[in-house]
Short mmCIF file of C-alpha atoms in Angstrom, two decimals:
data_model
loop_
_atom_site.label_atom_id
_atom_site.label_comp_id
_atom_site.label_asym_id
_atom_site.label_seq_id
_atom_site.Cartn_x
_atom_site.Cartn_y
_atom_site.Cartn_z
CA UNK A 1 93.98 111.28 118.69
CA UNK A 2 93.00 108.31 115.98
CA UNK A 3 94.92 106.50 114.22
CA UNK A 4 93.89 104.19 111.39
CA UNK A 5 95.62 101.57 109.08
CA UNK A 6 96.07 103.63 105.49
CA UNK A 7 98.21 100.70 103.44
CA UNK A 8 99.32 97.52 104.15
CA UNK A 9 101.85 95.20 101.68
CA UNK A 10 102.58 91.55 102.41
CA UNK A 11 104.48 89.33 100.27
CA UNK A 12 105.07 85.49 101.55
CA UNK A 13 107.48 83.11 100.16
CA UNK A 14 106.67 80.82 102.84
CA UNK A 15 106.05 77.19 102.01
CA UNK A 16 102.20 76.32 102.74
CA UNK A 17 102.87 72.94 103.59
CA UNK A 18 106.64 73.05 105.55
CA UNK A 19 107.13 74.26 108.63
CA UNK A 20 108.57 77.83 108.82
CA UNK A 21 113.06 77.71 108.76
CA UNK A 22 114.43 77.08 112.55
CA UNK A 23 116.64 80.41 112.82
CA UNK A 24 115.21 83.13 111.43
CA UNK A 25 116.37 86.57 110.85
CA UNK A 26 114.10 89.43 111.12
CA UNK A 27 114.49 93.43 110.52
CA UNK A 28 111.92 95.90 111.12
CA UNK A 29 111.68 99.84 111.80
CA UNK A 30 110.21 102.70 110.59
CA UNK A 31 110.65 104.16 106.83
CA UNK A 32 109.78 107.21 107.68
CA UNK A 33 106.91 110.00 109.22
CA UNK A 34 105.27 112.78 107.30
CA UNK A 35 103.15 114.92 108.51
CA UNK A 36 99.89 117.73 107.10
CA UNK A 37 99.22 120.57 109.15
CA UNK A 38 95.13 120.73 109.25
CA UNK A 39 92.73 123.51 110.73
CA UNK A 40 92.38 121.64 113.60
CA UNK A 41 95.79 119.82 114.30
CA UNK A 42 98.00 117.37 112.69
CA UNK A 43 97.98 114.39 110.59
CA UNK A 44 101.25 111.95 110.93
CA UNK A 45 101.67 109.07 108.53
CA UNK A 46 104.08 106.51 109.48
CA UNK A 47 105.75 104.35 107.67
CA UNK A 48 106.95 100.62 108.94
CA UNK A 49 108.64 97.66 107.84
CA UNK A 50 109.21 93.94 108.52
CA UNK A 51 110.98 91.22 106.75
CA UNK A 52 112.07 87.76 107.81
CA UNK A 53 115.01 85.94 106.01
CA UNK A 54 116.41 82.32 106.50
CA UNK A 55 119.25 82.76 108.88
CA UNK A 56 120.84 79.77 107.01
CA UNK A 57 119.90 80.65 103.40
CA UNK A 58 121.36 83.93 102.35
CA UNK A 59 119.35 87.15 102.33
CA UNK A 60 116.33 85.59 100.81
CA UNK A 61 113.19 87.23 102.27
CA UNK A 62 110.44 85.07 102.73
CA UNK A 63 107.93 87.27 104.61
CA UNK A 64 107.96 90.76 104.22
CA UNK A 65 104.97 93.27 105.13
CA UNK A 66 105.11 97.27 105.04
CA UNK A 67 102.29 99.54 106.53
CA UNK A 68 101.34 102.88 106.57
CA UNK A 69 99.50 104.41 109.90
CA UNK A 70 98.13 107.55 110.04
CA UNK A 71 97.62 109.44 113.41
CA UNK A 72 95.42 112.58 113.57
CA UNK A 73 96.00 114.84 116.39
CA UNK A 74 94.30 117.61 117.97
CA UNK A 75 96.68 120.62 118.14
CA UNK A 76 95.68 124.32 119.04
CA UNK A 77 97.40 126.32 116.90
CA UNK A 78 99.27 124.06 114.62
CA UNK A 79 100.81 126.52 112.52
CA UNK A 80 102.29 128.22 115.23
CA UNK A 81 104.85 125.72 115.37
CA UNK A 82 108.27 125.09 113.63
CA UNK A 83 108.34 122.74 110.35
CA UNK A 84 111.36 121.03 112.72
CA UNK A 85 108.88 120.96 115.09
CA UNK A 86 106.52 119.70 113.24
CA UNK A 87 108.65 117.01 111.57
CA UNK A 88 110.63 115.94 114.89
CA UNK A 89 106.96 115.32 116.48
CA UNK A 90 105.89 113.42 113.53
CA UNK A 91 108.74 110.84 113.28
CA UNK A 92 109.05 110.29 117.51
CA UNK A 93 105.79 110.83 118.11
CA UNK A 94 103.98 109.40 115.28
CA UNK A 95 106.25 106.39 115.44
CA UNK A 96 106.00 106.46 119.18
CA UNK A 97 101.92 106.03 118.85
CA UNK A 98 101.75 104.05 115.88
CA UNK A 99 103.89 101.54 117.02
CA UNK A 100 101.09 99.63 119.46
CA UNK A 101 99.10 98.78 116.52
CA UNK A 102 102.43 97.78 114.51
CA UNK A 103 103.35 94.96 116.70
CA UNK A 104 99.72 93.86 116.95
CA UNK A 105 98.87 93.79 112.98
CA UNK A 106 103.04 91.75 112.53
CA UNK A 107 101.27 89.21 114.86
CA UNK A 108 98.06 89.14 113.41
CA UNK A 109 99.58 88.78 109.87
CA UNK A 110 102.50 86.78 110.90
CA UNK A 111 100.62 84.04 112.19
CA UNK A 112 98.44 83.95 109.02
CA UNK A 113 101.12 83.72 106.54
CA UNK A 114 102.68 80.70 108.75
CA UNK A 115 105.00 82.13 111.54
CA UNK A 116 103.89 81.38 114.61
CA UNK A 117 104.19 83.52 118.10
CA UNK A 118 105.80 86.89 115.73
CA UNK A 119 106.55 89.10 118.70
CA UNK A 120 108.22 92.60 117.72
CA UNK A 121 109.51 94.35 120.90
CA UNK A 122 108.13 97.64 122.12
CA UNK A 123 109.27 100.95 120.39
CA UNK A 124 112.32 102.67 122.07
CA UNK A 125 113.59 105.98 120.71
CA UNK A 126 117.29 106.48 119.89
CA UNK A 127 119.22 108.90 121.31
CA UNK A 128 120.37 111.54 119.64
#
């Protein structure tokens, strides 16, 4: 399996020269997970969002970055397998696997557009 960074967005309304708002309100997750059936497996893109608001101000956003990972996997057979299949493994999986590099490029990115210590927590599935 690889997986590579195919898009990144990040729009900043943060002040350059303030310190970043004392409560904060963040929401991130996944968009969405498609997937391409190749000769010799799989490739999952993954879809993920993040955007901080002013707890205090309204729904302002004032950081907001969306990515797009793609994960290619080895797969005997792919074709053998169900499109549900397919597109169940692409959105828990993909998300699953993806998710790593996620939290490491909101911190990365985070920090450089002025907010300090971003920590997003690790990926847990829900339950169907």
């Amino acid at each position: 399996m690889s997986i590579t960074l195919a898009a990144l967005d990040l729009q900043s309304e943060l002040p350059p020269d303030a310190a970043p708002p004392e409560s904060l309100r963040c929401r991130y997750g996944a968009r969405g997970a498609k997937y391409e059936v190749i000769e010799e497996g799989l490739v999952v893109s993954v879809s993920l969002m993040f955007a901080v608001s002013d707890d205090g101000n309204g729904d302002e956003v004032l950081l907001s970055i969306t990515a797009t990972f793609t994960a290619v996997y080895s797969v005997p057979e792919p074709s053998s397998y169900s499109p549900d299949d397919l597109e169940c493994f692409a959105r828990l999986n993909g998300t699953y696997n993806v998710w790593p590099y996620w939290r490491e490029l909101l911190h990365t990115m985070g920090g450089r557009a002025g907010l300090p210590g971003l920590v997003v927590p690790v990926f847990r599935p829900e339950q169907a």
